[in-house]
XYZ file of C-alpha atoms in Angstrom:
330
model
C 101.556 97.641 128.449
C 103.696 100.652 127.522
C 107.452 101.045 127.782
C 108.792 104.308 129.183
C 112.442 105.296 128.779
C 114.099 106.812 131.850
C 117.129 109.007 131.142
C 119.335 110.441 133.886
C 121.387 113.617 133.784
C 124.632 111.863 132.901
C 123.038 110.169 129.888
C 121.462 113.426 128.746
C 124.813 115.181 129.016
C 126.234 112.543 126.698
C 123.352 113.041 124.261
C 123.220 116.863 124.207
C 125.948 119.500 124.329
C 125.953 123.262 123.887
C 126.932 123.413 120.220
C 125.667 124.754 116.910
C 123.207 121.883 116.609
C 121.527 123.064 119.815
C 121.593 126.680 118.617
C 119.977 125.799 115.293
C 117.423 123.582 117.028
C 116.307 126.440 119.279
C 116.334 128.900 116.374
C 113.947 126.653 114.452
C 111.655 126.455 117.484
C 111.549 130.255 117.648
C 110.740 130.503 113.938
C 107.824 128.087 114.293
C 106.615 129.858 117.428
C 106.497 133.250 115.722
C 104.866 131.757 112.619
C 101.846 130.937 114.764
C 101.818 127.156 114.305
C 102.910 126.308 117.857
C 100.380 125.697 120.619
C 101.891 127.099 123.819
C 99.828 127.886 126.927
C 100.918 130.516 129.466
C 103.566 129.486 131.979
C 102.230 128.021 135.200
C 104.243 129.421 138.095
C 104.035 128.821 141.824
C 105.905 131.221 144.105
C 107.144 129.997 147.504
C 108.207 133.254 149.107
C 109.084 131.776 152.498
C 111.498 129.392 150.758
C 112.901 132.020 148.348
C 111.774 129.681 145.603
C 109.526 129.254 142.604
C 108.323 126.393 140.426
C 107.565 126.822 136.716
C 105.699 124.437 134.419
C 106.125 124.926 130.676
C 104.953 123.010 127.636
C 104.264 123.413 123.930
C 103.106 121.406 120.957
C 105.341 122.066 117.966
C 103.888 120.680 114.711
C 106.404 118.559 112.852
C 107.944 117.092 115.994
C 106.900 113.580 116.990
C 106.589 114.438 120.674
C 105.843 117.237 123.083
C 107.398 117.926 126.477
C 106.001 119.045 129.798
C 108.699 120.528 132.022
C 108.647 121.044 135.771
C 111.395 123.453 136.801
C 111.953 124.390 140.469
C 114.201 127.314 141.304
C 115.358 127.414 144.932
C 117.631 130.420 145.191
C 119.116 129.639 148.611
C 120.346 126.240 147.456
C 123.955 127.326 146.743
C 124.334 128.010 150.489
C 123.438 124.338 151.008
C 125.838 123.096 148.372
C 122.992 122.425 145.947
C 122.169 123.699 142.468
C 119.628 126.514 142.223
C 117.601 124.685 139.600
C 116.534 121.084 139.200
C 113.518 119.409 137.656
C 112.593 117.081 134.846
C 110.862 116.825 131.484
C 108.246 114.292 130.430
C 108.044 113.556 126.705
C 104.685 112.437 125.314
C 103.951 111.010 121.880
C 102.427 113.752 119.716
C 100.016 111.316 118.022
C 98.735 109.373 121.019
C 99.678 111.365 124.125
C 101.365 108.275 125.559
C 104.370 108.940 127.804
C 107.509 108.013 125.883
C 110.234 109.138 128.270
C 111.065 110.831 131.548
C 114.161 113.021 131.330
C 115.694 113.456 134.793
C 117.965 116.259 133.656
C 118.089 118.353 136.869
C 117.733 121.458 134.725
C 120.573 120.576 132.328
C 118.448 120.707 129.170
C 116.961 124.022 130.299
C 120.471 125.387 130.819
C 121.475 124.328 127.295
C 118.378 125.628 125.542
C 118.567 128.946 127.435
C 122.187 129.486 126.478
C 121.411 128.472 122.911
C 118.636 131.102 122.824
C 121.197 133.729 123.803
C 123.323 132.653 120.854
C 120.322 132.925 118.525
C 119.649 136.456 119.775
C 123.270 137.499 119.254
C 123.429 135.885 115.823
C 120.337 137.839 114.751
C 121.050 141.169 116.452
C 124.686 141.803 117.403
C 127.065 143.487 114.989
C 128.804 140.891 112.820
C 132.321 141.651 114.052
C 131.446 141.879 117.766
C 134.509 140.871 119.756
C 133.868 142.452 123.187
C 131.250 140.998 125.522
C 130.040 141.724 129.036
C 128.058 139.429 131.284
C 126.094 140.613 134.299
C 125.747 137.829 136.845
C 128.031 135.065 138.074
C 125.969 131.868 138.003
C 126.035 128.891 135.668
C 124.024 130.689 133.004
C 126.578 133.514 132.890
C 129.220 130.928 132.025
C 127.060 129.146 129.470
C 125.918 132.341 127.776
C 129.519 133.267 127.044
C 130.248 129.780 125.701
C 127.206 130.046 123.434
C 128.074 133.578 122.357
C 131.529 132.457 121.253
C 129.858 130.019 118.844
C 128.217 132.790 116.802
C 130.446 135.858 117.127
C 134.262 136.348 117.075
C 134.450 137.183 120.782
C 137.916 137.974 122.116
C 137.287 139.531 125.529
C 134.671 139.108 128.259
C 134.055 141.434 131.192
C 132.199 140.012 134.195
C 130.284 141.921 136.848
C 128.638 140.481 139.947
C 127.589 141.761 143.342
C 130.109 139.416 144.971
C 133.628 140.175 143.745
C 134.906 136.723 144.705
C 132.159 134.990 142.743
C 132.762 137.318 139.799
C 136.442 136.374 139.792
C 135.544 132.684 139.879
C 133.089 133.130 137.028
C 135.699 134.962 134.950
C 138.214 132.174 135.542
C 135.692 129.535 134.498
C 134.775 131.418 131.312
C 138.443 131.802 130.403
C 139.077 128.108 131.044
C 136.093 126.903 128.987
C 136.415 129.335 126.073
C 140.072 130.499 126.060
C 138.740 134.066 125.897
C 140.500 136.842 127.776
C 138.388 137.773 130.805
C 138.405 140.406 133.516
C 136.185 141.566 136.377
C 134.582 145.009 136.386
C 133.977 147.054 139.530
C 130.625 148.326 138.253
C 128.011 147.577 135.615
C 128.838 150.892 133.961
C 132.450 149.788 133.604
C 131.434 146.376 132.282
C 129.230 147.864 129.558
C 131.450 150.804 128.622
C 133.383 148.966 125.913
C 131.017 146.082 125.261
C 129.405 145.353 121.927
C 127.244 142.601 123.453
C 125.967 142.491 127.026
C 124.047 139.589 128.568
C 122.187 139.844 131.877
C 121.744 136.546 133.724
C 120.306 137.417 137.140
C 117.043 137.024 139.094
C 117.199 140.730 139.986
C 114.058 142.457 141.193
C 115.427 145.922 140.426
C 116.860 147.264 137.158
C 120.599 146.771 136.711
C 121.056 148.591 133.394
C 119.631 152.025 132.660
C 119.637 154.137 129.523
C 122.713 156.139 130.582
C 124.779 152.987 129.958
C 123.672 152.608 126.346
C 126.026 153.477 123.518
C 126.026 153.079 119.722
C 126.490 149.528 118.488
C 125.467 147.834 121.742
C 123.264 144.755 121.824
C 121.752 143.582 125.121
C 120.227 140.180 125.754
C 118.251 140.048 129.002
C 117.383 136.528 130.061
C 116.695 136.825 133.781
C 113.189 138.288 133.855
C 110.750 135.381 133.667
C 108.302 136.517 136.355
C 106.395 139.729 137.027
C 108.610 140.721 139.955
C 111.924 140.249 138.107
C 113.496 143.166 136.255
C 117.013 143.621 134.856
C 116.521 146.555 132.467
C 115.173 149.982 133.357
C 112.040 150.837 131.346
C 114.023 153.663 129.704
C 116.268 151.061 128.053
C 113.289 149.551 126.225
C 111.972 152.999 125.329
C 115.267 154.279 123.935
C 116.454 151.156 122.101
C 116.372 151.374 118.320
C 114.939 147.867 118.170
C 113.294 145.781 120.889
C 112.909 142.044 120.280
C 111.554 139.267 122.514
C 111.032 135.517 122.344
C 107.237 135.748 122.746
C 105.354 139.044 122.745
C 102.595 137.987 125.137
C 105.074 136.604 127.664
C 107.341 139.646 127.620
C 104.315 141.898 128.050
C 103.031 139.798 130.958
C 106.184 138.930 132.901
C 109.273 140.137 131.026
C 111.090 143.412 130.483
C 108.309 144.796 128.262
C 105.927 144.384 131.208
C 107.877 146.947 133.226
C 108.291 149.415 130.367
C 104.556 149.410 129.676
C 103.802 149.676 133.395
C 106.044 152.725 133.659
C 104.183 154.377 130.796
C 107.320 154.692 128.660
C 106.031 152.503 125.830
C 102.408 151.984 124.733
C 100.616 148.694 125.340
C 100.042 148.336 121.594
C 103.700 148.947 120.691
C 104.618 146.832 117.650
C 107.007 144.118 118.788
C 109.316 141.937 116.743
C 109.787 138.392 117.968
C 113.098 136.575 117.679
C 111.470 133.952 115.473
C 110.587 136.667 112.952
C 114.274 137.484 112.618
C 115.233 133.821 112.314
C 112.686 133.356 109.538
C 113.587 136.650 107.865
C 110.007 137.936 107.947
C 110.914 141.113 109.864
C 113.970 143.390 109.557
C 116.684 143.024 112.182
C 119.427 145.395 113.356
C 118.816 148.790 111.685
C 122.518 149.683 111.501
C 125.872 148.972 113.108
C 125.340 152.029 115.327
C 121.890 150.983 116.545
C 121.144 149.863 120.095
C 119.208 146.601 120.159
C 117.612 144.679 123.036
C 116.311 141.114 123.201
C 114.190 139.901 126.121
C 114.253 136.130 126.655
C 111.565 134.884 129.032
C 111.950 131.187 128.186
C 109.393 129.243 126.156
C 107.857 125.801 126.180
C 108.664 125.570 122.475
C 112.367 125.502 123.349
C 111.725 122.774 125.914
C 109.807 120.573 123.496
C 112.475 121.053 120.834
C 115.430 120.146 123.072
C 113.601 117.307 124.839
C 112.409 115.534 121.687
C 115.867 115.858 120.146
C 117.526 114.528 123.299
C 115.194 111.547 123.255
C 115.981 110.830 119.615
C 119.740 110.922 120.273
C 119.349 108.730 123.354
C 117.367 106.125 121.430
C 119.926 106.130 118.640
C 122.738 105.504 121.109
C 120.955 103.023 123.339
C 120.944 105.270 126.399
C 118.475 104.963 129.247
C 116.544 102.395 131.215
C 113.230 101.016 130.007
C 110.419 100.367 132.426
C 107.027 98.860 131.750
C 104.105 100.982 132.764
């Protein structure tokens, strides 16, 4: 007979917050991933076009952690019209020595939200100019809000400019960011306006067409693109990848298969064998980072199972320490 711990979203929110511990946890996962010790299969994705939805399954074994997670993450993009969250899902944590199920984390996407925002902070910490105080966020969903919260943890941000297709939603997003971070926010009428004065820009959309092109680039700008996690998604024009002084991604193979690099190679603007620096290389210090304060840098975050295993095993450890959850006998 085996005991399985069931944790609900409220308990997981008590266990895990978007803070420097989460940022460092994700950074360590990236370093191990780029060092080659992590076993991480390709993402399994099922598209449901008639439902405007997709389902992703991600996993990874990270040596040194006592468990590994398998995550099922549905994204139903019409849900906000129904008063529901776009994402939901759960993570199952298995024992790394025996494979036995240790816990089921019914997080409704919360842990994914935290680890994704934390990854944005890792990218900015490694690539943005040290004194960056002006940020822009493209998109108006939950991740836009969380990315700015995470960014404020690692850079001295003072102002945030928000752009979204829906002006009312953009205004609401700006208000939420100001409330949660105390940063001065405003809404831009165009992406060009949003990026004009920005030192860091974060794209947080499921766009199928490029939002940023190379005419919007300027010295000192860092861009983190975190929306492209499928072949049909694309936030950056291929020319942005081609003209950046440094392109970085979370996992080379994933970016080349379904991220921003995929589109740049497909357009013929960068070669298939282009040397690529992974974010974990920068965390570990094995590759050089930002070339200069005037350089333009880009980081493509496609989302990795290594992040999921790292956040899930840590959440389980905190929950056990605090007596959270309900035990069932299997």
